[in-house]
Amino acid sequence: MSDSRPAGPAAVELHSATIGYGDVAIVRDVDLTIGAGEAVAVLGSNGSGKTTLARGLLGLATVLGGDVRVLGAPVGGLRERGRVGYVPQRHTVSGAVPATVREVVGVGRLARLGLLRRLRPADRAAVADAVAEVGLADRLDDPVASLSGGQQRRVLVARALAAEPELLIMDEPTAGVDSASQESLATVLARISAAGTTLVVVTHETAPLAGVLRRAVVVDHGRVVHDGPLSQAAAHEEPGMHHHPPGREPGGYRQDQPTVTTRSRRPGDQEH
Amino acid sequence: MDILDYDFMQRALLASLMVGLVAPAVGVFLVQRRLSLLGDGLGHVALTGVAVGVLTATSPVWTALVAAILGAVLIELVRARGRTSGDVALAVLFYGGIAGGVVLLSLAPRGQATNLDSYLFGAITTTSPQDVVVFAGICVVVLLSVALLGQRLYAVSDDEEYARAVGLPVLGLNIVLAALVASTVVLSMRVVGLLLISALMIVPSAVAQLLARSFRQTLLLACGIGVVVSVSGTATSFYSGTPSGGTIVLIAIALFLLVSAGVAVRDRTARRRHRRRVDVHDAHPHEHGEDCGHPRVLHDDHVDYDHDGHRHAPHRTGEGVHYDEHGAGPVGAPQDRRTG
Ligand SMILES: Nc1ncnc2c1ncn2[C@@H]1O[C@H](COP(=O)(O)OP(=O)(O)OP(=O)(O)O)[C@@H](O)[C@H]1O
Ligand SMILES: [Mg+2]
Ligand SMILES: [Zn+2]
Ligand SMILES: [Zn+2]
Ligand SMILES: [Zn+2]
Ligand SMILES: [Zn+2]
């Protein structure tokens, strides 16, 4: 799919990039180029640094070294940020004040509208379409807190879809989602991928999206240890199996593994 | 004797109308962000502004406005740095604000000794005609800002990280919200008082949350509740001779308890009615949905799932979904019949 595409600027470009939190490096020395229109799975065991890598692209984790470019611009330098969509791994559903599916997904659309423009009828239609695509059309005006966990994840997918982004970064969109919904997610992703959207999908389950994602990047202990067709990545994502590139000592990664577990506070925890 | 025969009461009622409308309009965002006590803190800071105004014989409303907005900006900058010390910095600012206010006020020359209580807890006789003009200005600015930026403020309050990821100016919006809170604090100075304004921001929203299903509904309902408790509390304080701020807040809390009790009773009876229905059989192996294979049947305003000879209606509660028995057999034409 990607080979037939015109050679524009790459959607994602990392050159010996090091990404982390505060001054603790988590993802180290990564070289990675994802062309416009590609559909890439990011695989790896728990704690390997997949989320950190994704957050680095979004300006939510710190680029500590090297070069990270998204849609041709350095992180944070992209003018129309609505061109990048994001499905976070965790949602901070505060739940304090009820909000409907329509309201939460509407936020995704806002990202396209600059600072003062309000949602117009076309935007509202896009919001409703996005919700329908994740199979929640009959829940549009229900409070999000009344949805099940898997349905709430689908709301977050809809929120990202509503922005109609050029680059869609999804962090485990299928976690906790039933197989019927996974299939319909695969259908949606296939459609937007065919329309030219670049997909970067962090996942542990490649099977449901195998028809869409062609290339796999396997992260292990903060480094990219495999980059190639998804079909060849299976061995790398098996739990407990760490494949290391030739010439590297197995365990060498462990030594430079940061002792982040001793940090008691994370940047995301600051609010009270 | 009519309450509106008195000029000061007309002004007090006008001020209470404005504060009742505005306080919940910013308060809902604070509740959503779990920053309910920000208004309280800025009230403390505003007291130093009041004292400076009294000492320099300028209008305390203006000096309080300047102090509260400066405090608001400072707080957001500290919060944005996100260090553990942020908590302590806020405490220093808040308590410094009230301590500074008390000490400075005590230095005021005898002749213009000011009644501290009236600033802290509200007093209906104190609203001057000039105050009403300033308050009206604040009221318009706050309501316009919420109307214009409300969707963005909601976005940042709902999921700050996502807002940052998609490029909303998070720090700027946070500062705007804090400045709106600061302005509301000052608006409340005469009628509700600096120590109690936070209650008028939070409690109407807490009541509205019990009844509303969406953020927008919560916002509008909270504003309505705010106006009712604020105006009725001000009027009550005229007849009872009690401080207006305390009276307003007690009425709001009474309303909150009443509605909480009402909602609890409603849920209890609803649950009792369910139990009989739930008894029909054990838990579901799956959640009914568009693709679950059970025929969907329209039933009044909702959809039932035809299931082994009886119909199930999904019922959403705060804890999730369960199914109610809605009788046996289809009521209407079954849609998209499939095998289960
Ligand atoms: N906000 C943070 N501050 C400091 N360290 C963090 C933070 N978030 C994650 N880490 C650390 O970074 C490392 C990689 O975490 P990351 O969330 O990127 O893993 P992951 O590959 O997404 O794992 P999972 O499959 O469990 O989602 C872990 O050791 C984790 O403890
Ligand atoms: Mg992760
Ligand atoms: Zn079913
Ligand atoms: Zn059943
Ligand atoms: Zn029920
Ligand atoms: Zn029914």
XYZ file of C-alpha atoms and ligand atoms in Angstrom:
648
model
C 0.000 0.000 0.000
C 2.690 2.454 1.026
C 4.846 1.789 -2.014
C 2.215 3.150 -4.398
C 2.052 6.485 -2.609
C 3.722 9.663 -3.896
C 6.880 10.517 -1.991
C 5.831 13.442 0.177
C 7.387 14.361 3.515
C 7.387 11.435 5.931
C 4.578 11.431 8.479
C 6.955 10.528 11.286
C 10.725 10.833 11.317
C 12.963 9.976 14.233
C 16.739 10.291 14.072
C 18.610 8.845 17.036
C 15.742 10.100 19.129
C 15.747 9.732 22.897
C 12.420 10.302 24.645
C 11.561 10.255 28.314
C 10.052 12.024 31.270
C 11.852 14.759 33.151
C 15.455 13.854 32.486
C 14.913 10.085 32.600
C 15.361 8.550 29.157
C 12.884 5.743 28.418
C 13.087 5.335 24.662
C 16.650 5.534 23.434
C 18.377 6.196 20.202
C 15.527 5.321 17.881
C 15.748 5.734 14.123
C 12.372 5.373 12.481
C 10.709 6.757 9.401
C 7.031 6.262 8.698
C 5.934 7.423 5.283
C 2.677 9.240 4.628
C -0.131 6.722 4.278
C 1.643 3.834 5.983
C -0.124 1.711 8.580
C 2.277 0.624 11.298
C 1.857 -1.490 14.413
C 4.044 -0.714 17.416
C 4.535 -3.888 19.431
C 6.409 -4.861 22.566
C 5.983 -6.149 26.077
C 4.575 -4.121 28.978
C 6.872 -1.312 29.983
C 8.974 -1.528 26.821
C 8.302 2.111 25.972
C 5.565 2.007 23.326
C 3.382 4.596 25.014
C 6.368 6.811 25.691
C 7.311 6.661 22.026
C 3.772 7.595 20.976
C 3.586 10.405 23.531
C 6.909 11.711 22.322
C 5.394 12.238 18.885
C 2.573 14.240 20.462
C 4.709 16.473 22.644
C 3.440 14.783 25.814
C 6.801 13.206 26.633
C 10.080 15.066 26.390
C 12.433 14.654 23.453
C 15.736 14.438 25.290
C 17.977 13.998 22.299
C 18.076 13.476 18.574
C 15.449 14.691 16.185
C 11.712 14.003 16.088
C 9.585 15.314 13.246
C 5.852 14.856 12.803
C 4.246 15.785 9.481
C 7.476 17.554 8.606
C 7.600 19.794 11.684
C 9.559 19.372 14.912
C 7.425 18.256 17.868
C 5.287 21.136 19.070
C 6.116 23.155 15.981
C 3.223 21.928 13.855
C 0.808 24.785 13.255
C -2.380 22.812 12.602
C -2.167 20.319 15.424
C -5.593 18.974 14.544
C -3.861 17.101 11.719
C -2.597 14.632 14.299
C -5.178 12.462 16.070
C -4.607 10.601 19.315
C -6.289 7.799 21.201
C -4.659 7.652 24.649
C -4.111 4.358 26.450
C -5.883 5.654 29.527
C -8.656 8.159 29.716
C -8.871 10.351 32.740
C -12.664 10.136 32.874
C -13.059 12.526 35.728
C -16.765 11.757 35.812
C -17.286 14.642 38.213
C -19.706 16.386 35.897
C -21.744 14.237 33.528
C -20.785 14.589 29.873
C -22.409 12.890 26.925
C -20.708 10.871 24.215
C -21.508 13.738 21.845
C -19.739 16.245 24.085
C -16.599 14.165 24.565
C -16.302 13.340 20.869
C -16.988 17.002 20.048
C -13.695 17.882 21.720
C -11.932 15.900 19.005
C -13.512 18.084 16.367
C -12.640 21.301 18.215
C -8.973 20.597 17.611
C -9.488 21.499 13.962
C -11.207 24.792 14.592
C -8.636 27.211 15.974
C -9.295 29.111 19.154
C -12.657 30.782 18.762
C -14.660 28.997 16.098
C -17.576 27.021 17.387
C -18.825 23.664 16.125
C -20.956 24.253 13.044
C -23.549 21.881 11.567
C -20.909 20.202 9.396
C -18.780 19.614 12.502
C -21.737 18.230 14.409
C -22.425 15.845 11.551
C -18.789 14.706 11.594
C -19.107 14.047 15.336
C -22.247 11.977 14.858
C -20.594 10.064 11.992
C -17.545 9.275 14.094
C -19.740 7.954 16.894
C -21.710 5.857 14.426
C -18.475 4.393 13.063
C -17.632 2.951 16.466
C -21.146 1.549 16.757
C -22.433 3.862 19.463
C -24.947 5.884 17.467
C -27.740 4.983 19.879
C -25.651 6.227 22.821
C -24.873 9.713 21.459
C -26.660 11.547 24.232
C -25.903 9.164 27.067
C -23.432 10.144 29.773
C -20.036 8.606 29.047
C -19.806 7.410 32.633
C -22.801 5.139 32.009
C -20.945 3.247 29.264
C -18.966 0.072 29.811
C -15.163 0.152 29.763
C -14.912 -1.148 26.207
C -17.543 1.300 25.020
C -15.638 4.158 26.648
C -12.545 3.130 24.688
C -14.627 3.250 21.530
C -15.701 6.776 22.475
C -12.035 7.771 22.571
C -11.529 6.226 19.143
C -14.498 8.241 17.882
C -13.037 11.391 19.411
C -9.869 10.895 17.376
C -11.799 9.979 14.206
C -13.958 13.103 14.493
C -10.927 15.252 13.816
C -10.349 13.452 10.491
C -6.607 13.535 11.120
C -3.842 12.920 8.592
C -1.831 11.005 11.155
C -3.657 8.903 13.703
C -1.729 7.651 16.725
C -3.652 5.057 18.730
C -2.460 3.538 21.984
C -4.085 0.130 22.418
C -7.427 0.983 20.821
C -8.601 -2.623 21.011
C -7.808 -3.284 24.677
C -10.952 -4.461 26.438
C -13.013 -4.151 23.264
C -15.157 -7.121 22.197
C -14.323 -8.960 18.993
C -17.281 -7.612 17.016
C -16.186 -4.052 17.787
C -12.581 -4.908 17.006
C -13.672 -6.076 13.593
C -15.628 -2.921 12.950
C -12.640 -0.878 14.134
C -10.521 -2.763 11.612
C -13.035 -1.840 8.923
C -12.925 1.832 9.863
C -9.139 1.850 9.961
C -8.972 0.106 6.601
C -11.216 2.771 5.147
C -9.289 5.774 6.458
C -6.008 4.085 5.625
C -7.158 3.609 2.048
C -8.082 7.300 2.040
C -4.486 8.162 2.873
C -4.457 8.494 6.671
C -1.209 7.396 8.289
C -1.805 4.959 11.153
C 0.489 4.290 14.096
C -1.181 1.738 16.339
C 0.313 0.551 19.621
C -1.159 -2.844 20.336
C -0.698 -6.214 21.969
C -3.207 -7.960 19.722
C -2.202 -7.863 16.097
C -4.758 -10.404 14.913
C -7.813 -8.110 14.791
C -5.943 -5.450 12.802
C -3.690 -7.742 10.773
C -5.584 -6.888 7.607
C -4.864 -3.188 8.016
C -1.438 -2.891 9.588
C 1.311 -3.930 7.228
C 4.475 -3.016 9.013
C 5.486 -3.739 12.588
C 7.942 -1.921 14.806
C 8.864 -3.928 17.888
C 10.100 -2.015 20.911
C 12.036 -3.711 23.663
C 13.551 -1.952 26.639
C 13.233 1.348 24.914
C 14.867 0.377 21.627
C 13.506 -0.686 18.284
C 14.531 -4.320 17.896
C 12.556 -5.219 14.805
C 11.143 -3.260 11.935
C 9.558 -5.075 9.050
C 6.426 -6.733 7.750
C 3.883 -7.452 10.456
C 3.796 -11.140 9.518
C 7.435 -11.535 10.578
C 7.078 -9.722 13.885
C 5.174 -12.439 15.705
C 8.235 -13.964 17.359
C 9.274 -10.612 18.788
C 6.078 -9.836 20.594
C 5.801 -13.060 22.499
C 5.918 -12.367 26.187
C 9.224 -13.159 27.802
C 11.070 -13.505 24.518
C 13.493 -10.747 23.818
C 15.106 -10.865 20.435
C 18.135 -8.744 20.140
C 19.817 -7.602 17.009
C 22.971 -9.477 16.200
C 26.125 -8.112 17.776
C 24.301 -6.959 20.889
C 24.703 -8.692 24.205
C 21.399 -9.945 25.502
C 20.888 -8.155 28.785
C 22.849 -5.162 27.630
C 19.582 -3.258 27.548
C 18.801 -4.122 31.069
C 21.892 -2.440 32.410
C 21.026 0.954 31.022
C 17.401 0.550 31.995
C 16.459 3.633 34.001
C 15.295 3.167 37.553
C 12.061 4.973 36.937
C 10.112 2.870 39.383
C 11.504 4.888 42.262
C 9.828 8.042 40.982
C 6.717 8.548 42.986
C 5.169 11.346 40.968
C 4.515 11.525 37.289
C 3.798 14.661 35.328
C 0.251 13.506 34.763
C -0.466 13.280 38.473
C -0.073 16.917 39.347
C -3.679 17.971 39.603
C -5.733 17.790 42.727
C -43.398 47.488 53.464
C -41.861 46.309 50.247
C -38.346 45.013 49.970
C -37.851 46.914 46.723
C -38.675 50.272 48.355
C -35.116 50.399 49.605
C -32.413 51.508 47.195
C -29.788 49.387 48.917
C -32.014 46.333 48.573
C -32.511 46.957 44.870
C -28.747 47.070 44.474
C -28.225 44.032 46.678
C -30.792 42.009 44.738
C -29.235 43.063 41.448
C -25.796 42.067 42.689
C -27.128 38.749 43.977
C -28.771 38.060 40.638
C -25.462 38.609 38.854
C -23.370 36.577 41.250
C -25.946 33.787 41.293
C -25.740 33.556 37.514
C -21.984 33.884 37.148
C -20.602 31.844 40.054
C -21.990 28.467 38.916
C -21.068 29.230 35.288
C -17.378 29.159 36.200
C -17.869 26.751 39.098
C -18.930 23.866 36.855
C -15.518 23.939 35.158
C -13.785 23.913 38.528
C -15.820 20.916 39.661
C -15.006 19.130 36.413
C -11.304 19.771 36.979
C -11.506 18.830 40.642
C -10.261 22.274 41.558
C -13.260 23.113 43.687
C -11.258 25.052 46.229
C -9.600 27.436 43.793
C -12.358 29.988 44.377
C -11.771 29.745 48.087
C -8.062 30.362 47.683
C -8.590 33.344 45.420
C -11.057 34.753 47.951
C -8.229 34.716 50.463
C -5.947 36.509 48.040
C -8.618 39.080 47.241
C -8.737 40.079 50.902
C -5.231 41.521 50.648
C -6.492 43.539 47.697
C -9.405 44.799 49.777
C -7.030 45.877 52.527
C -4.809 47.739 50.089
C -7.887 49.509 48.760
C -9.027 50.520 52.231
C -5.566 51.721 53.221
C -5.042 53.766 50.090
C -8.642 54.964 50.051
C -9.258 53.568 46.575
C -12.250 51.413 45.792
C -11.618 48.007 47.396
C -13.477 46.354 44.528
C -10.811 47.397 42.036
C -7.847 46.537 44.223
C -9.418 43.174 45.055
C -9.890 42.517 41.350
C -6.242 43.251 40.622
C -5.013 41.115 43.534
C -7.269 38.172 42.702
C -6.332 38.127 39.014
C -2.625 38.380 39.823
C -3.076 35.512 42.267
C -4.932 33.481 39.631
C -2.192 33.879 37.036
C 0.474 33.019 39.590
C -1.382 29.870 40.658
C -1.705 28.595 37.109
C 1.962 29.248 36.400
C 2.916 27.331 39.551
C 0.539 24.486 38.651
C 1.947 24.305 35.138
C 5.435 23.704 36.506
C 3.926 20.634 38.118
C 6.418 20.185 40.915
C 5.479 18.642 44.227
C 6.223 21.982 45.841
C 3.290 23.418 43.895
C 0.898 22.420 46.652
C 2.930 24.227 49.240
C 3.295 27.271 47.028
C -0.496 27.481 46.732
C -0.966 27.193 50.476
C 1.569 29.970 51.023
C -0.239 32.176 48.538
C -3.681 31.528 49.993
C -2.827 31.911 53.649
C -0.460 34.765 52.876
C -3.411 36.445 51.193
C -5.756 36.247 54.134
C -3.069 37.004 56.731
C -1.903 40.011 54.735
C -5.476 41.207 54.426
C -6.214 40.947 58.131
C -2.985 42.638 59.180
C -3.229 45.453 56.644
C -6.872 46.135 57.554
C -5.924 46.455 61.205
C -3.538 49.243 60.209
C -6.337 51.317 58.706
C -6.843 54.642 60.515
C -9.645 54.547 63.078
C -11.984 56.778 61.105
C -12.248 54.405 58.167
C -12.182 51.222 60.177
C -13.804 48.639 57.977
C -16.048 45.836 58.955
C -13.982 42.774 58.079
C -16.995 40.510 58.482
C -18.889 42.242 55.717
C -16.129 41.432 53.224
C -15.748 37.878 54.414
C -19.413 36.917 54.721
C -21.374 39.502 52.770
C -23.656 42.276 53.944
C -26.563 43.513 51.858
C -26.333 47.133 52.922
C -22.837 47.619 51.548
C -23.382 47.516 47.778
C -22.788 51.017 46.400
C -24.135 52.250 43.049
C -20.565 52.293 41.683
C -20.158 48.669 42.788
C -23.201 47.695 40.771
C -21.663 49.214 37.649
C -18.366 47.352 38.140
C -20.232 44.135 38.922
C -22.303 44.460 35.758
C -19.085 44.857 33.780
C -17.560 41.758 35.379
C -20.772 39.833 34.830
C -20.837 40.611 31.108
C -17.148 39.794 30.641
C -17.410 36.447 32.444
C -20.581 35.342 30.689
C -19.205 36.346 27.282
C -15.981 34.460 27.936
C -17.853 31.325 28.950
C -20.102 31.595 25.891
C -17.122 32.103 23.590
C -14.565 29.755 25.133
C -16.838 27.323 26.957
C -16.196 24.406 24.603
C -12.416 24.838 24.929
C -12.611 25.281 28.678
C -14.640 22.096 28.790
C -12.064 20.294 26.633
C -9.209 21.271 28.926
C -11.199 20.425 32.046
C -12.286 17.059 30.670
C -8.921 15.719 29.542
C -6.023 18.107 29.839
C -3.541 15.714 28.289
C -5.627 15.174 25.184
C -6.182 18.912 24.886
C -2.422 19.395 24.960
C -1.864 16.601 22.428
C -4.175 18.209 19.896
C -2.645 21.614 20.408
C -5.197 23.547 22.431
C -3.450 26.348 24.360
C -3.816 24.599 27.693
C -1.881 27.036 29.861
C -3.658 30.009 28.318
C -7.084 28.467 28.856
C -6.202 27.565 32.423
C -5.155 31.143 33.085
C -8.369 32.429 31.518
C -10.433 30.126 33.735
C -8.528 31.178 36.844
C -8.964 34.841 35.925
C -12.698 34.272 35.473
C -12.806 32.687 38.914
C -10.913 35.668 40.329
C -13.386 38.098 38.765
C -16.298 36.097 40.135
C -14.780 36.189 43.590
C -14.702 39.978 43.447
C -18.233 40.115 42.083
C -19.332 38.181 45.143
C -17.622 40.486 47.601
C -20.669 42.461 48.710
C -23.419 39.900 48.770
C -21.867 36.490 49.392
C -18.486 37.395 50.798
C -14.958 36.274 50.017
C -14.987 33.243 52.296
C -18.270 31.814 51.071
C -18.172 32.486 47.341
C -16.631 29.112 46.663
C -19.810 27.484 47.962
C -21.911 29.386 45.447
C -19.586 28.196 42.668
C -19.684 24.564 43.737
C -22.994 23.708 45.401
C -25.343 24.634 42.516
C -23.181 22.516 40.244
C -23.332 19.645 42.721
C -27.140 19.862 42.677
C -27.301 20.102 38.887
C -24.994 17.099 38.478
C -27.530 14.952 40.290
C -30.195 15.792 37.755
C -28.480 16.501 34.423
C -27.195 14.077 31.805
C -24.819 16.332 29.909
C -22.237 18.964 30.700
C -24.268 21.632 28.972
C -27.399 20.744 30.953
C -25.381 20.795 34.147
C -24.050 24.251 33.330
C -27.441 25.773 32.526
C -29.210 24.118 35.425
C -26.484 25.194 37.850
C -26.840 28.810 36.725
C -30.596 28.641 37.260
C -30.148 27.162 40.716
C -27.511 29.768 41.509
C -29.854 32.641 40.673
C -32.689 31.172 42.729
C -30.656 30.537 45.880
C -28.729 33.783 45.602
C -31.756 36.046 45.166
C -33.936 34.201 47.669
C -31.097 34.150 50.194
C -30.545 37.880 49.833
C -34.243 38.569 50.305
C -34.367 36.251 53.309
C -31.445 37.986 54.918
C -33.331 41.277 54.614
C -36.223 39.944 56.671
C -34.242 37.806 59.078
C -31.390 40.234 59.637
C -28.842 37.461 59.061
C -25.680 37.898 56.965
C -26.549 37.413 53.295
C -23.623 35.148 52.411
C -24.346 32.598 55.098
C -28.058 32.668 54.349
C -27.507 32.055 50.628
C -25.112 29.188 51.229
C -27.399 27.523 53.773
C -30.282 27.661 51.321
C -28.060 26.153 48.620
C -26.944 23.353 50.914
C -30.534 22.671 52.000
C -31.454 22.365 48.328
C -28.545 19.998 47.771
C -29.646 17.742 50.635
C -33.234 17.811 49.446
C -32.345 16.862 45.874
C -29.862 14.201 47.029
C -32.574 12.641 49.149
C -35.060 12.828 46.286
C -32.636 11.152 43.889
C -31.822 8.456 46.446
C -35.515 7.675 46.926
C -36.082 7.627 43.174
C -33.178 5.201 42.663
C -34.346 3.015 45.533
C -37.855 2.567 44.149
C -36.475 2.014 40.682
C -34.178 -0.666 42.060
C -37.006 -2.358 43.934
C -39.004 -2.539 40.742
C -35.992 -4.061 38.991
C -35.276 -6.800 41.385
C -38.401 -8.633 40.341
C -37.393 -8.318 36.722
C -33.805 -9.285 37.254
C -34.959 -12.434 39.033
C -36.117 -13.910 35.736
C -32.729 -15.368 35.048
C -29.018 -15.068 35.736
C -26.523 -12.608 34.389
C -26.013 -12.196 30.674
C -23.139 -13.851 28.939
C -22.931 -10.799 26.690
C -24.029 -7.238 26.506
C -26.845 -6.748 24.032
C -25.960 -4.408 21.213
C -26.506 -3.716 17.573
C -24.510 -6.757 16.569
C -25.349 -9.201 19.331
C -27.695 -11.238 17.207
C -30.829 -10.760 19.288
C -33.664 -9.096 17.393
C -34.118 -5.448 18.276
C -37.652 -4.425 19.113
C -38.866 -0.849 19.444
C -40.577 -0.274 22.766
C -41.848 3.266 23.327
C -38.736 5.439 23.512
C -36.144 2.675 23.623
C -35.062 -0.626 22.146
C -35.670 -4.032 23.717
C -33.760 -7.170 22.794
C -35.934 -10.193 22.139
C -34.350 -12.970 24.110
C -35.638 -16.519 24.482
C -39.252 -15.433 24.557
C -38.848 -12.376 26.733
C -37.621 -8.878 26.096
C -34.669 -7.161 27.701
C -34.144 -3.434 27.861
C -30.628 -2.155 28.581
C -30.666 0.114 31.590
C -27.664 2.331 32.157
C -26.717 3.402 35.619
C -23.611 4.958 37.059
C -22.169 1.487 37.629
C -22.736 0.150 34.132
C -25.426 -1.601 32.182
C -27.867 -4.233 33.307
C -31.023 -5.519 31.718
C -34.594 -5.039 32.729
C -37.409 -7.411 31.850
C -39.852 -5.614 29.623
C -42.391 -8.393 29.141
C -42.699 -11.411 26.866
C -42.744 -11.489 23.093
C -42.280 -8.678 20.611
C -44.402 -5.510 20.912
C -43.672 -4.202 17.439
C -42.180 -5.404 14.232
C -38.826 -6.973 15.066
C -35.931 -5.350 13.266
C -32.962 -7.112 11.740
C -33.810 -10.578 12.976
C -30.773 -12.794 13.183
C -29.936 -16.022 14.875
C -28.535 -15.638 18.366
N 4.967 9.607 33.213
C 6.023 8.821 33.440
N 7.067 9.256 34.180
C 8.137 8.480 34.398
N 8.268 7.239 33.913
C 7.286 6.743 33.176
C 6.108 7.504 32.897
N 5.279 6.750 32.131
C 5.931 5.587 31.938
N 7.114 5.568 32.566
C 8.080 4.465 32.554
O 8.501 4.281 31.230
C 8.651 2.901 30.922
C 7.896 2.579 29.657
O 6.516 2.841 29.866
P 5.473 2.862 28.689
O 4.196 3.345 29.266
O 6.042 3.606 27.543
O 5.378 1.311 28.343
P 4.440 0.570 27.321
O 5.341 -0.118 26.351
O 3.425 1.486 26.759
O 3.771 -0.530 28.251
P 2.269 -1.127 28.252
O 2.249 -2.240 27.265
O 2.121 -1.654 29.644
O 1.341 -0.014 27.957
C 8.162 2.132 32.150
O 9.286 1.658 32.823
C 7.434 3.169 32.967
O 7.645 2.916 34.327
Mg 1.423 1.662 26.938
Zn -28.240 -9.952 22.845
Zn -31.735 -12.789 29.057
Zn -32.652 -1.586 35.372
Zn -38.837 -2.012 26.845
